[in-house]
Amino acid sequence: MPDAPEVKATSNGIPSPSFHLPLPDRPDIITANVQKLTELTPNPRHRFIFKALIKHLHQFVNETSLTTDEWMAAIDFLTRTGQKCTPLRQETILLSDILGVSALVDSLNNPVVGGATENSILGPFFTEDAADVGFGESIASEGKGDYMYVEGRVLTTDGKPIPDAVIDTWETDDHGFYDTQYTDRSHPDCRGRLRSDKDGKFGYRAVVPVAYPVPGDGPVGELLLLLGRHNMRPNHLHMMVEAPGFHKLVTAFYPEGCEYLRSDCVFGVKKSLVVNLKDVVDDEESRKRGFPRGGSFKLLQYDLVLLTEEQSVTMRTGVEERYTTLGDHKSTKS
Ligand code: BEZ
Ligand code: FE
């Protein structure tokens, strides 16, 4: 016999409600009961979100006539997805990515505003430890891929230069791996942090991005196989731009011509982010720009247009109004 516990098991302190729920003799009464209890949620935004979640989740179960085995398989899948996560591997975000939820949340929260550079999903490979890279320097060590020069300006929506903006940029090497995917990573590579100059200009050497697969050795990889979907991202170069008083831009550029451009497994591509890489076949120009082997290189030119914080708040307010008037009950964020 186990020792008698010294402390009595207690509730979380929330009293039982002033009403009694009908004991369900039909499935729809279960849904109504859950919604009635959810009405008690103190925070209006939380109440709104969870009422919508329960409505759609229960609707999904009804609509699909979900079997017990299917629901248990889903629970097993979600359990394994969580268990696959480590400080370096985020399988749950990957699930959100391949279901298009990351891209949808990103799009709703960063609406298109005339002229501003559009967002694209961050992905799991940004790191804080990128080295500072001066104007015209390289983010990639020699041999990491074909030469590419990236240049442009950081601008306001009315075309004024933004000096001293911090630009983080990262990409895979020509094997399709980020530096963090190598177990023997000794220093950051194919990533760098630079600043726009007094005219808002930036320029750096990089490598031509290649298409690569998102991790396929976990539950999300299994799900993609089950769905008959590939796990490839089209080739791209990530950029994140920050400047005081401006809304942080997280984006990526996708060279045209990639076979995966229109079936990105994480739905990150937007029309305005598809770029043309110019072929520069000029050995002298290549050496002048600092490419050690000379020869030809690709040129990516793009101006990064940032919203002020004020512009971004105005845009987001419109989105929030849409969020909070959907469904049965209005709510406000608090
Ligand atoms: C990426 O582009 O780095 C990425 C985005 C989503 C999932 C995996 C990778
Ligand atoms: Fe990426």
PDB file of N, CA and C in Angstrom, residues 86-180:
ATOM      1  N   THR A  86      14.081  19.726 -30.682  1.00  0.00           N
ATOM      2  CA  THR A  86      15.256  19.921 -29.839  1.00  0.00           C
ATOM      3  C   THR A  86      15.569  21.415 -29.919  1.00  0.00           C
ATOM      4  N   PRO A  87      16.569  21.884 -29.174  1.00  0.00           N
ATOM      5  CA  PRO A  87      16.907  23.307 -29.329  1.00  0.00           C
ATOM      6  C   PRO A  87      17.285  23.665 -30.767  1.00  0.00           C
ATOM      7  N   LEU A  88      17.711  22.678 -31.575  1.00  0.00           N
ATOM      8  CA  LEU A  88      18.115  22.970 -32.957  1.00  0.00           C
ATOM      9  C   LEU A  88      17.110  22.501 -34.006  1.00  0.00           C
ATOM     10  N   ARG A  89      16.069  21.804 -33.588  1.00  0.00           N
ATOM     11  CA  ARG A  89      15.115  21.231 -34.547  1.00  0.00           C
ATOM     12  C   ARG A  89      13.699  21.558 -34.108  1.00  0.00           C
ATOM     13  N   GLN A  90      12.930  22.278 -34.946  1.00  0.00           N
ATOM     14  CA  GLN A  90      11.583  22.691 -34.552  1.00  0.00           C
ATOM     15  C   GLN A  90      10.562  22.037 -35.490  1.00  0.00           C
ATOM     16  N   GLU A  91      10.195  20.792 -35.129  1.00  0.00           N
ATOM     17  CA  GLU A  91       9.285  20.030 -35.987  1.00  0.00           C
ATOM     18  C   GLU A  91       7.863  20.614 -35.955  1.00  0.00           C
ATOM     19  N   THR A  92       7.481  21.248 -34.856  1.00  0.00           N
ATOM     20  CA  THR A  92       6.114  21.792 -34.766  1.00  0.00           C
ATOM     21  C   THR A  92       5.962  22.992 -35.703  1.00  0.00           C
ATOM     22  N   ILE A  93       7.002  23.834 -35.765  1.00  0.00           N
ATOM     23  CA  ILE A  93       6.940  24.953 -36.717  1.00  0.00           C
ATOM     24  C   ILE A  93       6.915  24.402 -38.141  1.00  0.00           C
ATOM     25  N   LEU A  94       7.687  23.349 -38.371  1.00  0.00           N
ATOM     26  CA  LEU A  94       7.708  22.753 -39.715  1.00  0.00           C
ATOM     27  C   LEU A  94       6.307  22.260 -40.096  1.00  0.00           C
ATOM     28  N   LEU A  95       5.591  21.700 -39.129  1.00  0.00           N
ATOM     29  CA  LEU A  95       4.213  21.255 -39.394  1.00  0.00           C
ATOM     30  C   LEU A  95       3.347  22.453 -39.784  1.00  0.00           C
ATOM     31  N   SER A  96       3.473  23.540 -39.014  1.00  0.00           N
ATOM     32  CA  SER A  96       2.719  24.764 -39.337  1.00  0.00           C
ATOM     33  C   SER A  96       3.108  25.266 -40.733  1.00  0.00           C
ATOM     34  N   ASP A  97       4.391  25.145 -41.074  1.00  0.00           N
ATOM     35  CA  ASP A  97       4.879  25.605 -42.384  1.00  0.00           C
ATOM     36  C   ASP A  97       4.257  24.802 -43.533  1.00  0.00           C
ATOM     37  N   ILE A  98       4.302  23.465 -43.410  1.00  0.00           N
ATOM     38  CA  ILE A  98       3.857  22.665 -44.573  1.00  0.00           C
ATOM     39  C   ILE A  98       2.325  22.660 -44.706  1.00  0.00           C
ATOM     40  N   LEU A  99       1.637  23.043 -43.606  1.00  0.00           N
ATOM     41  CA  LEU A  99       0.174  23.160 -43.694  1.00  0.00           C
ATOM     42  C   LEU A  99      -0.247  24.559 -44.171  1.00  0.00           C
ATOM     43  N   GLY A 100       0.765  25.420 -44.399  1.00  0.00           N
ATOM     44  CA  GLY A 100       0.471  26.760 -44.909  1.00  0.00           C
ATOM     45  C   GLY A 100       0.032  27.732 -43.818  1.00  0.00           C
ATOM     46  N   VAL A 101       0.055  27.300 -42.560  1.00  0.00           N
ATOM     47  CA  VAL A 101      -0.430  28.177 -41.486  1.00  0.00           C
ATOM     48  C   VAL A 101       0.580  29.301 -41.226  1.00  0.00           C
ATOM     49  N   SER A 102       1.863  28.985 -41.249  1.00  0.00           N
ATOM     50  CA  SER A 102       2.881  30.034 -41.032  1.00  0.00           C
ATOM     51  C   SER A 102       2.738  31.118 -42.092  1.00  0.00           C
ATOM     52  N   ALA A 103       2.593  30.713 -43.358  1.00  0.00           N
ATOM     53  CA  ALA A 103       2.486  31.685 -44.451  1.00  0.00           C
ATOM     54  C   ALA A 103       1.208  32.507 -44.316  1.00  0.00           C
ATOM     55  N   LEU A 104       0.118  31.853 -43.885  1.00  0.00           N
ATOM     56  CA  LEU A 104      -1.162  32.564 -43.743  1.00  0.00           C
ATOM     57  C   LEU A 104      -1.101  33.596 -42.618  1.00  0.00           C
ATOM     58  N   VAL A 105      -0.554  33.196 -41.465  1.00  0.00           N
ATOM     59  CA  VAL A 105      -0.440  34.124 -40.331  1.00  0.00           C
ATOM     60  C   VAL A 105       0.456  35.298 -40.738  1.00  0.00           C
ATOM     61  N   ASP A 106       1.544  34.969 -41.420  1.00  0.00           N
ATOM     62  CA  ASP A 106       2.488  35.992 -41.867  1.00  0.00           C
ATOM     63  C   ASP A 106       1.810  36.975 -42.837  1.00  0.00           C
ATOM     64  N   SER A 107       1.040  36.447 -43.771  1.00  0.00           N
ATOM     65  CA  SER A 107       0.366  37.310 -44.754  1.00  0.00           C
ATOM     66  C   SER A 107      -0.676  38.203 -44.105  1.00  0.00           C
ATOM     67  N   LEU A 108      -1.458  37.635 -43.166  1.00  0.00           N
ATOM     68  CA  LEU A 108      -2.500  38.438 -42.518  1.00  0.00           C
ATOM     69  C   LEU A 108      -1.897  39.532 -41.655  1.00  0.00           C
ATOM     70  N   ASN A 109      -0.750  39.241 -41.048  1.00  0.00           N
ATOM     71  CA  ASN A 109      -0.139  40.215 -40.144  1.00  0.00           C
ATOM     72  C   ASN A 109       0.765  41.214 -40.857  1.00  0.00           C
ATOM     73  N   ASN A 110       1.079  40.936 -42.105  1.00  0.00           N
ATOM     74  CA  ASN A 110       1.924  41.839 -42.881  1.00  0.00           C
ATOM     75  C   ASN A 110       1.277  42.082 -44.234  1.00  0.00           C
ATOM     76  N   PRO A 111       0.139  42.801 -44.215  1.00  0.00           N
ATOM     77  CA  PRO A 111      -0.575  42.988 -45.479  1.00  0.00           C
ATOM     78  C   PRO A 111       0.246  43.778 -46.498  1.00  0.00           C
ATOM     79  N   VAL A 112      -0.067  43.559 -47.757  1.00  0.00           N
ATOM     80  CA  VAL A 112       0.651  44.251 -48.832  1.00  0.00           C
ATOM     81  C   VAL A 112       0.295  45.733 -48.785  1.00  0.00           C
ATOM     82  N   VAL A 113       1.306  46.574 -48.769  1.00  0.00           N
ATOM     83  CA  VAL A 113       1.072  48.016 -48.780  1.00  0.00           C
ATOM     84  C   VAL A 113       1.836  48.547 -49.969  1.00  0.00           C
ATOM     85  N   GLY A 114       1.154  49.366 -50.767  1.00  0.00           N
ATOM     86  CA  GLY A 114       1.735  49.860 -52.007  1.00  0.00           C
ATOM     87  C   GLY A 114       3.224  50.142 -51.906  1.00  0.00           C
ATOM     88  N   GLY A 115       4.004  49.410 -52.621  1.00  0.00           N
ATOM     89  CA  GLY A 115       5.423  49.713 -52.735  1.00  0.00           C
ATOM     90  C   GLY A 115       6.317  49.079 -51.686  1.00  0.00           C
ATOM     91  N   ALA A 116       5.773  48.685 -50.527  1.00  0.00           N
ATOM     92  CA  ALA A 116       6.650  48.099 -49.496  1.00  0.00           C
ATOM     93  C   ALA A 116       7.012  46.670 -49.872  1.00  0.00           C
ATOM     94  N   THR A 117       8.225  46.262 -49.504  1.00  0.00           N
ATOM     95  CA  THR A 117       8.654  44.887 -49.800  1.00  0.00           C
ATOM     96  C   THR A 117       7.814  43.914 -48.987  1.00  0.00           C
ATOM     97  N   GLU A 118       7.346  42.862 -49.638  1.00  0.00           N
ATOM     98  CA  GLU A 118       6.497  41.884 -48.955  1.00  0.00           C
ATOM     99  C   GLU A 118       7.313  40.946 -48.069  1.00  0.00           C
ATOM    100  N   ASN A 119       6.629  40.413 -47.069  1.00  0.00           N
ATOM    101  CA  ASN A 119       7.245  39.422 -46.173  1.00  0.00           C
ATOM    102  C   ASN A 119       7.287  38.043 -46.805  1.00  0.00           C
ATOM    103  N   SER A 120       8.188  37.222 -46.286  1.00  0.00           N
ATOM    104  CA  SER A 120       8.141  35.794 -46.598  1.00  0.00           C
ATOM    105  C   SER A 120       8.528  35.077 -45.320  1.00  0.00           C
ATOM    106  N   ILE A 121       8.169  33.800 -45.184  1.00  0.00           N
ATOM    107  CA  ILE A 121       8.353  33.145 -43.881  1.00  0.00           C
ATOM    108  C   ILE A 121       9.820  33.094 -43.460  1.00  0.00           C
ATOM    109  N   LEU A 122      10.013  33.188 -42.152  1.00  0.00           N
ATOM    110  CA  LEU A 122      11.356  33.240 -41.569  1.00  0.00           C
ATOM    111  C   LEU A 122      12.083  31.899 -41.695  1.00  0.00           C
ATOM    112  N   GLY A 123      11.362  30.801 -41.440  1.00  0.00           N
ATOM    113  CA  GLY A 123      12.011  29.496 -41.440  1.00  0.00           C
ATOM    114  C   GLY A 123      12.856  29.308 -40.194  1.00  0.00           C
ATOM    115  N   PRO A 124      13.377  28.105 -40.003  1.00  0.00           N
ATOM    116  CA  PRO A 124      14.063  27.799 -38.737  1.00  0.00           C
ATOM    117  C   PRO A 124      15.574  28.032 -38.767  1.00  0.00           C
ATOM    118  N   PHE A 125      16.114  28.589 -39.850  1.00  0.00           N
ATOM    119  CA  PHE A 125      17.573  28.600 -39.982  1.00  0.00           C
ATOM    120  C   PHE A 125      18.236  29.950 -39.731  1.00  0.00           C
ATOM    121  N   PHE A 126      17.457  30.938 -39.256  1.00  0.00           N
ATOM    122  CA  PHE A 126      18.084  32.208 -38.875  1.00  0.00           C
ATOM    123  C   PHE A 126      18.860  31.976 -37.572  1.00  0.00           C
ATOM    124  N   THR A 127      20.071  32.560 -37.476  1.00  0.00           N
ATOM    125  CA  THR A 127      20.820  32.499 -36.209  1.00  0.00           C
ATOM    126  C   THR A 127      21.253  33.915 -35.847  1.00  0.00           C
ATOM    127  N   GLU A 128      21.554  34.098 -34.584  1.00  0.00           N
ATOM    128  CA  GLU A 128      21.948  35.424 -34.085  1.00  0.00           C
ATOM    129  C   GLU A 128      23.442  35.672 -34.257  1.00  0.00           C
ATOM    130  N   ASP A 129      24.197  34.632 -34.638  1.00  0.00           N
ATOM    131  CA  ASP A 129      25.658  34.757 -34.542  1.00  0.00           C
ATOM    132  C   ASP A 129      26.358  35.124 -35.859  1.00  0.00           C
ATOM    133  N   ALA A 130      25.601  35.638 -36.838  1.00  0.00           N
ATOM    134  CA  ALA A 130      26.234  35.967 -38.127  1.00  0.00           C
ATOM    135  C   ALA A 130      27.313  37.030 -37.934  1.00  0.00           C
ATOM    136  N   ALA A 131      28.388  36.923 -38.702  1.00  0.00           N
ATOM    137  CA  ALA A 131      29.485  37.895 -38.597  1.00  0.00           C
ATOM    138  C   ALA A 131      29.103  39.191 -39.304  1.00  0.00           C
ATOM    139  N   ASP A 132      29.686  40.305 -38.840  1.00  0.00           N
ATOM    140  CA  ASP A 132      29.487  41.584 -39.541  1.00  0.00           C
ATOM    141  C   ASP A 132      30.209  41.528 -40.878  1.00  0.00           C
ATOM    142  N   VAL A 133      29.543  42.015 -41.903  1.00  0.00           N
ATOM    143  CA  VAL A 133      30.095  41.968 -43.261  1.00  0.00           C
ATOM    144  C   VAL A 133      30.111  43.403 -43.795  1.00  0.00           C
ATOM    145  N   GLY A 134      31.270  43.869 -44.238  1.00  0.00           N
ATOM    146  CA  GLY A 134      31.379  45.234 -44.768  1.00  0.00           C
ATOM    147  C   GLY A 134      30.823  45.316 -46.187  1.00  0.00           C
ATOM    148  N   PHE A 135      30.655  46.543 -46.680  1.00  0.00           N
ATOM    149  CA  PHE A 135      30.131  46.763 -48.035  1.00  0.00           C
ATOM    150  C   PHE A 135      31.014  46.011 -49.041  1.00  0.00           C
ATOM    151  N   GLY A 136      30.421  45.183 -49.876  1.00  0.00           N
ATOM    152  CA  GLY A 136      31.165  44.473 -50.918  1.00  0.00           C
ATOM    153  C   GLY A 136      31.842  43.199 -50.457  1.00  0.00           C
ATOM    154  N   GLU A 137      31.798  42.922 -49.151  1.00  0.00           N
ATOM    155  CA  GLU A 137      32.436  41.684 -48.649  1.00  0.00           C
ATOM    156  C   GLU A 137      31.528  40.476 -48.875  1.00  0.00           C
ATOM    157  N   SER A 138      32.078  39.292 -48.542  1.00  0.00           N
ATOM    158  CA  SER A 138      31.335  38.057 -48.814  1.00  0.00           C
ATOM    159  C   SER A 138      30.712  37.479 -47.548  1.00  0.00           C
ATOM    160  N   ILE A 139      29.495  36.913 -47.707  1.00  0.00           N
ATOM    161  CA  ILE A 139      28.879  36.200 -46.578  1.00  0.00           C
ATOM    162  C   ILE A 139      29.262  34.719 -46.610  1.00  0.00           C
ATOM    163  N   ALA A 140      29.875  34.280 -47.736  1.00  0.00           N
ATOM    164  CA  ALA A 140      30.149  32.846 -47.905  1.00  0.00           C
ATOM    165  C   ALA A 140      31.650  32.625 -48.080  1.00  0.00           C
ATOM    166  N   SER A 141      32.165  31.575 -47.450  1.00  0.00           N
ATOM    167  CA  SER A 141      33.578  31.301 -47.673  1.00  0.00           C
ATOM    168  C   SER A 141      33.753  30.722 -49.084  1.00  0.00           C
ATOM    169  N   GLU A 142      34.962  30.846 -49.597  1.00  0.00           N
ATOM    170  CA  GLU A 142      35.247  30.435 -50.976  1.00  0.00           C
ATOM    171  C   GLU A 142      34.921  28.944 -51.164  1.00  0.00           C
ATOM    172  N   GLY A 143      34.305  28.605 -52.291  1.00  0.00           N
ATOM    173  CA  GLY A 143      34.007  27.192 -52.579  1.00  0.00           C
ATOM    174  C   GLY A 143      32.611  26.771 -52.154  1.00  0.00           C
ATOM    175  N   LYS A 144      31.824  27.709 -51.629  1.00  0.00           N
ATOM    176  CA  LYS A 144      30.488  27.333 -51.133  1.00  0.00           C
ATOM    177  C   LYS A 144      29.420  27.358 -52.214  1.00  0.00           C
ATOM    178  N   GLY A 145      29.813  27.835 -53.431  1.00  0.00           N
ATOM    179  CA  GLY A 145      28.825  27.854 -54.511  1.00  0.00           C
ATOM    180  C   GLY A 145      29.224  28.815 -55.602  1.00  0.00           C
ATOM    181  N   ASP A 146      28.360  28.940 -56.611  1.00  0.00           N
ATOM    182  CA  ASP A 146      28.633  29.865 -57.719  1.00  0.00           C
ATOM    183  C   ASP A 146      28.467  31.299 -57.229  1.00  0.00           C
ATOM    184  N   TYR A 147      29.244  32.186 -57.828  1.00  0.00           N
ATOM    185  CA  TYR A 147      29.254  33.570 -57.363  1.00  0.00           C
ATOM    186  C   TYR A 147      27.940  34.307 -57.645  1.00  0.00           C
ATOM    187  N   MET A 148      27.526  35.096 -56.645  1.00  0.00           N
ATOM    188  CA  MET A 148      26.364  35.987 -56.831  1.00  0.00           C
ATOM    189  C   MET A 148      26.658  37.280 -56.073  1.00  0.00           C
ATOM    190  N   TYR A 149      26.371  38.414 -56.703  1.00  0.00           N
ATOM    191  CA  TYR A 149      26.507  39.704 -56.019  1.00  0.00           C
ATOM    192  C   TYR A 149      25.109  40.255 -55.776  1.00  0.00           C
ATOM    193  N   VAL A 150      24.877  40.736 -54.550  1.00  0.00           N
ATOM    194  CA  VAL A 150      23.554  41.237 -54.172  1.00  0.00           C
ATOM    195  C   VAL A 150      23.687  42.720 -53.857  1.00  0.00           C
ATOM    196  N   GLU A 151      22.839  43.547 -54.482  1.00  0.00           N
ATOM    197  CA  GLU A 151      22.929  44.977 -54.181  1.00  0.00           C
ATOM    198  C   GLU A 151      21.569  45.647 -54.286  1.00  0.00           C
ATOM    199  N   GLY A 152      21.443  46.762 -53.584  1.00  0.00           N
ATOM    200  CA  GLY A 152      20.193  47.513 -53.615  1.00  0.00           C
ATOM    201  C   GLY A 152      20.264  48.642 -52.616  1.00  0.00           C
ATOM    202  N   ARG A 153      19.087  49.217 -52.342  1.00  0.00           N
ATOM    203  CA  ARG A 153      19.012  50.280 -51.345  1.00  0.00           C
ATOM    204  C   ARG A 153      17.899  49.940 -50.360  1.00  0.00           C
ATOM    205  N   VAL A 154      18.025  50.468 -49.158  1.00  0.00           N
ATOM    206  CA  VAL A 154      16.932  50.365 -48.195  1.00  0.00           C
ATOM    207  C   VAL A 154      16.221  51.717 -48.224  1.00  0.00           C
ATOM    208  N   LEU A 155      14.904  51.657 -48.494  1.00  0.00           N
ATOM    209  CA  LEU A 155      14.149  52.887 -48.763  1.00  0.00           C
ATOM    210  C   LEU A 155      12.854  52.948 -47.963  1.00  0.00           C
ATOM    211  N   THR A 156      12.352  54.183 -47.789  1.00  0.00           N
ATOM    212  CA  THR A 156      11.006  54.369 -47.240  1.00  0.00           C
ATOM    213  C   THR A 156      10.008  54.182 -48.392  1.00  0.00           C
ATOM    214  N   THR A 157       8.723  54.141 -48.060  1.00  0.00           N
ATOM    215  CA  THR A 157       7.728  53.939 -49.133  1.00  0.00           C
ATOM    216  C   THR A 157       7.659  55.152 -50.065  1.00  0.00           C
ATOM    217  N   ASP A 158       8.171  56.327 -49.610  1.00  0.00           N
ATOM    218  CA  ASP A 158       8.220  57.448 -50.554  1.00  0.00           C
ATOM    219  C   ASP A 158       9.623  57.642 -51.146  1.00  0.00           C
ATOM    220  N   GLY A 159      10.412  56.581 -51.116  1.00  0.00           N
ATOM    221  CA  GLY A 159      11.664  56.564 -51.883  1.00  0.00           C
ATOM    222  C   GLY A 159      12.863  57.225 -51.221  1.00  0.00           C
ATOM    223  N   LYS A 160      12.736  57.559 -49.922  1.00  0.00           N
ATOM    224  CA  LYS A 160      13.897  58.180 -49.255  1.00  0.00           C
ATOM    225  C   LYS A 160      14.822  57.090 -48.718  1.00  0.00           C
ATOM    226  N   PRO A 161      16.145  57.324 -48.788  1.00  0.00           N
ATOM    227  CA  PRO A 161      17.073  56.292 -48.296  1.00  0.00           C
ATOM    228  C   PRO A 161      16.996  56.126 -46.774  1.00  0.00           C
ATOM    229  N   ILE A 162      17.154  54.891 -46.315  1.00  0.00           N
ATOM    230  CA  ILE A 162      17.241  54.630 -44.875  1.00  0.00           C
ATOM    231  C   ILE A 162      18.686  54.202 -44.591  1.00  0.00           C
ATOM    232  N   PRO A 163      19.491  55.087 -44.005  1.00  0.00           N
ATOM    233  CA  PRO A 163      20.872  54.720 -43.715  1.00  0.00           C
ATOM    234  C   PRO A 163      20.954  53.859 -42.456  1.00  0.00           C
ATOM    235  N   ASP A 164      22.041  53.090 -42.363  1.00  0.00           N
ATOM    236  CA  ASP A 164      22.351  52.339 -41.138  1.00  0.00           C
ATOM    237  C   ASP A 164      21.307  51.287 -40.755  1.00  0.00           C
ATOM    238  N   ALA A 165      20.555  50.804 -41.745  1.00  0.00           N
ATOM    239  CA  ALA A 165      19.632  49.697 -41.464  1.00  0.00           C
ATOM    240  C   ALA A 165      20.464  48.432 -41.302  1.00  0.00           C
ATOM    241  N   VAL A 166      20.065  47.575 -40.366  1.00  0.00           N
ATOM    242  CA  VAL A 166      20.796  46.312 -40.156  1.00  0.00           C
ATOM    243  C   VAL A 166      20.137  45.233 -41.013  1.00  0.00           C
ATOM    244  N   ILE A 167      20.948  44.622 -41.868  1.00  0.00           N
ATOM    245  CA  ILE A 167      20.424  43.589 -42.786  1.00  0.00           C
ATOM    246  C   ILE A 167      21.071  42.255 -42.440  1.00  0.00           C
ATOM    247  N   ASP A 168      20.266  41.321 -41.974  1.00  0.00           N
ATOM    248  CA  ASP A 168      20.744  39.951 -41.787  1.00  0.00           C
ATOM    249  C   ASP A 168      20.386  39.176 -43.040  1.00  0.00           C
ATOM    250  N   THR A 169      21.307  38.375 -43.524  1.00  0.00           N
ATOM    251  CA  THR A 169      21.017  37.603 -44.733  1.00  0.00           C
ATOM    252  C   THR A 169      21.609  36.207 -44.578  1.00  0.00           C
ATOM    253  N   TRP A 170      20.893  35.185 -45.063  1.00  0.00           N
ATOM    254  CA  TRP A 170      21.380  33.813 -44.919  1.00  0.00           C
ATOM    255  C   TRP A 170      20.837  32.936 -46.042  1.00  0.00           C
ATOM    256  N   GLU A 171      21.592  31.884 -46.334  1.00  0.00           N
ATOM    257  CA  GLU A 171      21.225  30.970 -47.429  1.00  0.00           C
ATOM    258  C   GLU A 171      21.958  29.649 -47.237  1.00  0.00           C
ATOM    259  N   THR A 172      21.600  28.664 -48.064  1.00  0.00           N
ATOM    260  CA  THR A 172      22.324  27.386 -47.993  1.00  0.00           C
ATOM    261  C   THR A 172      23.573  27.484 -48.872  1.00  0.00           C
ATOM    262  N   ASP A 173      24.446  26.505 -48.704  1.00  0.00           N
ATOM    263  CA  ASP A 173      25.565  26.374 -49.645  1.00  0.00           C
ATOM    264  C   ASP A 173      25.053  25.628 -50.887  1.00  0.00           C
ATOM    265  N   ASP A 174      25.951  25.322 -51.834  1.00  0.00           N
ATOM    266  CA  ASP A 174      25.457  24.700 -53.070  1.00  0.00           C
ATOM    267  C   ASP A 174      25.098  23.222 -52.913  1.00  0.00           C
ATOM    268  N   HIS A 175      25.288  22.681 -51.693  1.00  0.00           N
ATOM    269  CA  HIS A 175      24.776  21.319 -51.435  1.00  0.00           C
ATOM    270  C   HIS A 175      23.350  21.367 -50.894  1.00  0.00           C
ATOM    271  N   GLY A 176      22.841  22.581 -50.663  1.00  0.00           N
ATOM    272  CA  GLY A 176      21.477  22.700 -50.141  1.00  0.00           C
ATOM    273  C   GLY A 176      21.395  22.582 -48.632  1.00  0.00           C
ATOM    274  N   PHE A 177      22.509  22.834 -47.936  1.00  0.00           N
ATOM    275  CA  PHE A 177      22.495  22.766 -46.466  1.00  0.00           C
ATOM    276  C   PHE A 177      22.852  24.115 -45.858  1.00  0.00           C
ATOM    277  N   TYR A 178      22.117  24.501 -44.812  1.00  0.00           N
ATOM    278  CA  TYR A 178      22.523  25.660 -44.004  1.00  0.00           C
ATOM    279  C   TYR A 178      23.688  25.226 -43.125  1.00  0.00           C
ATOM    280  N   ASP A 179      24.520  26.198 -42.746  1.00  0.00           N
ATOM    281  CA  ASP A 179      25.686  25.866 -41.909  1.00  0.00           C
ATOM    282  C   ASP A 179      25.285  25.115 -40.638  1.00  0.00           C
ATOM    283  N   THR A 180      24.103  25.474 -40.069  1.00  0.00           N
ATOM    284  CA  THR A 180      23.681  24.844 -38.809  1.00  0.00           C
ATOM    285  C   THR A 180      23.338  23.361 -38.984  1.00  0.00           C
TER     286      THR A 180
END
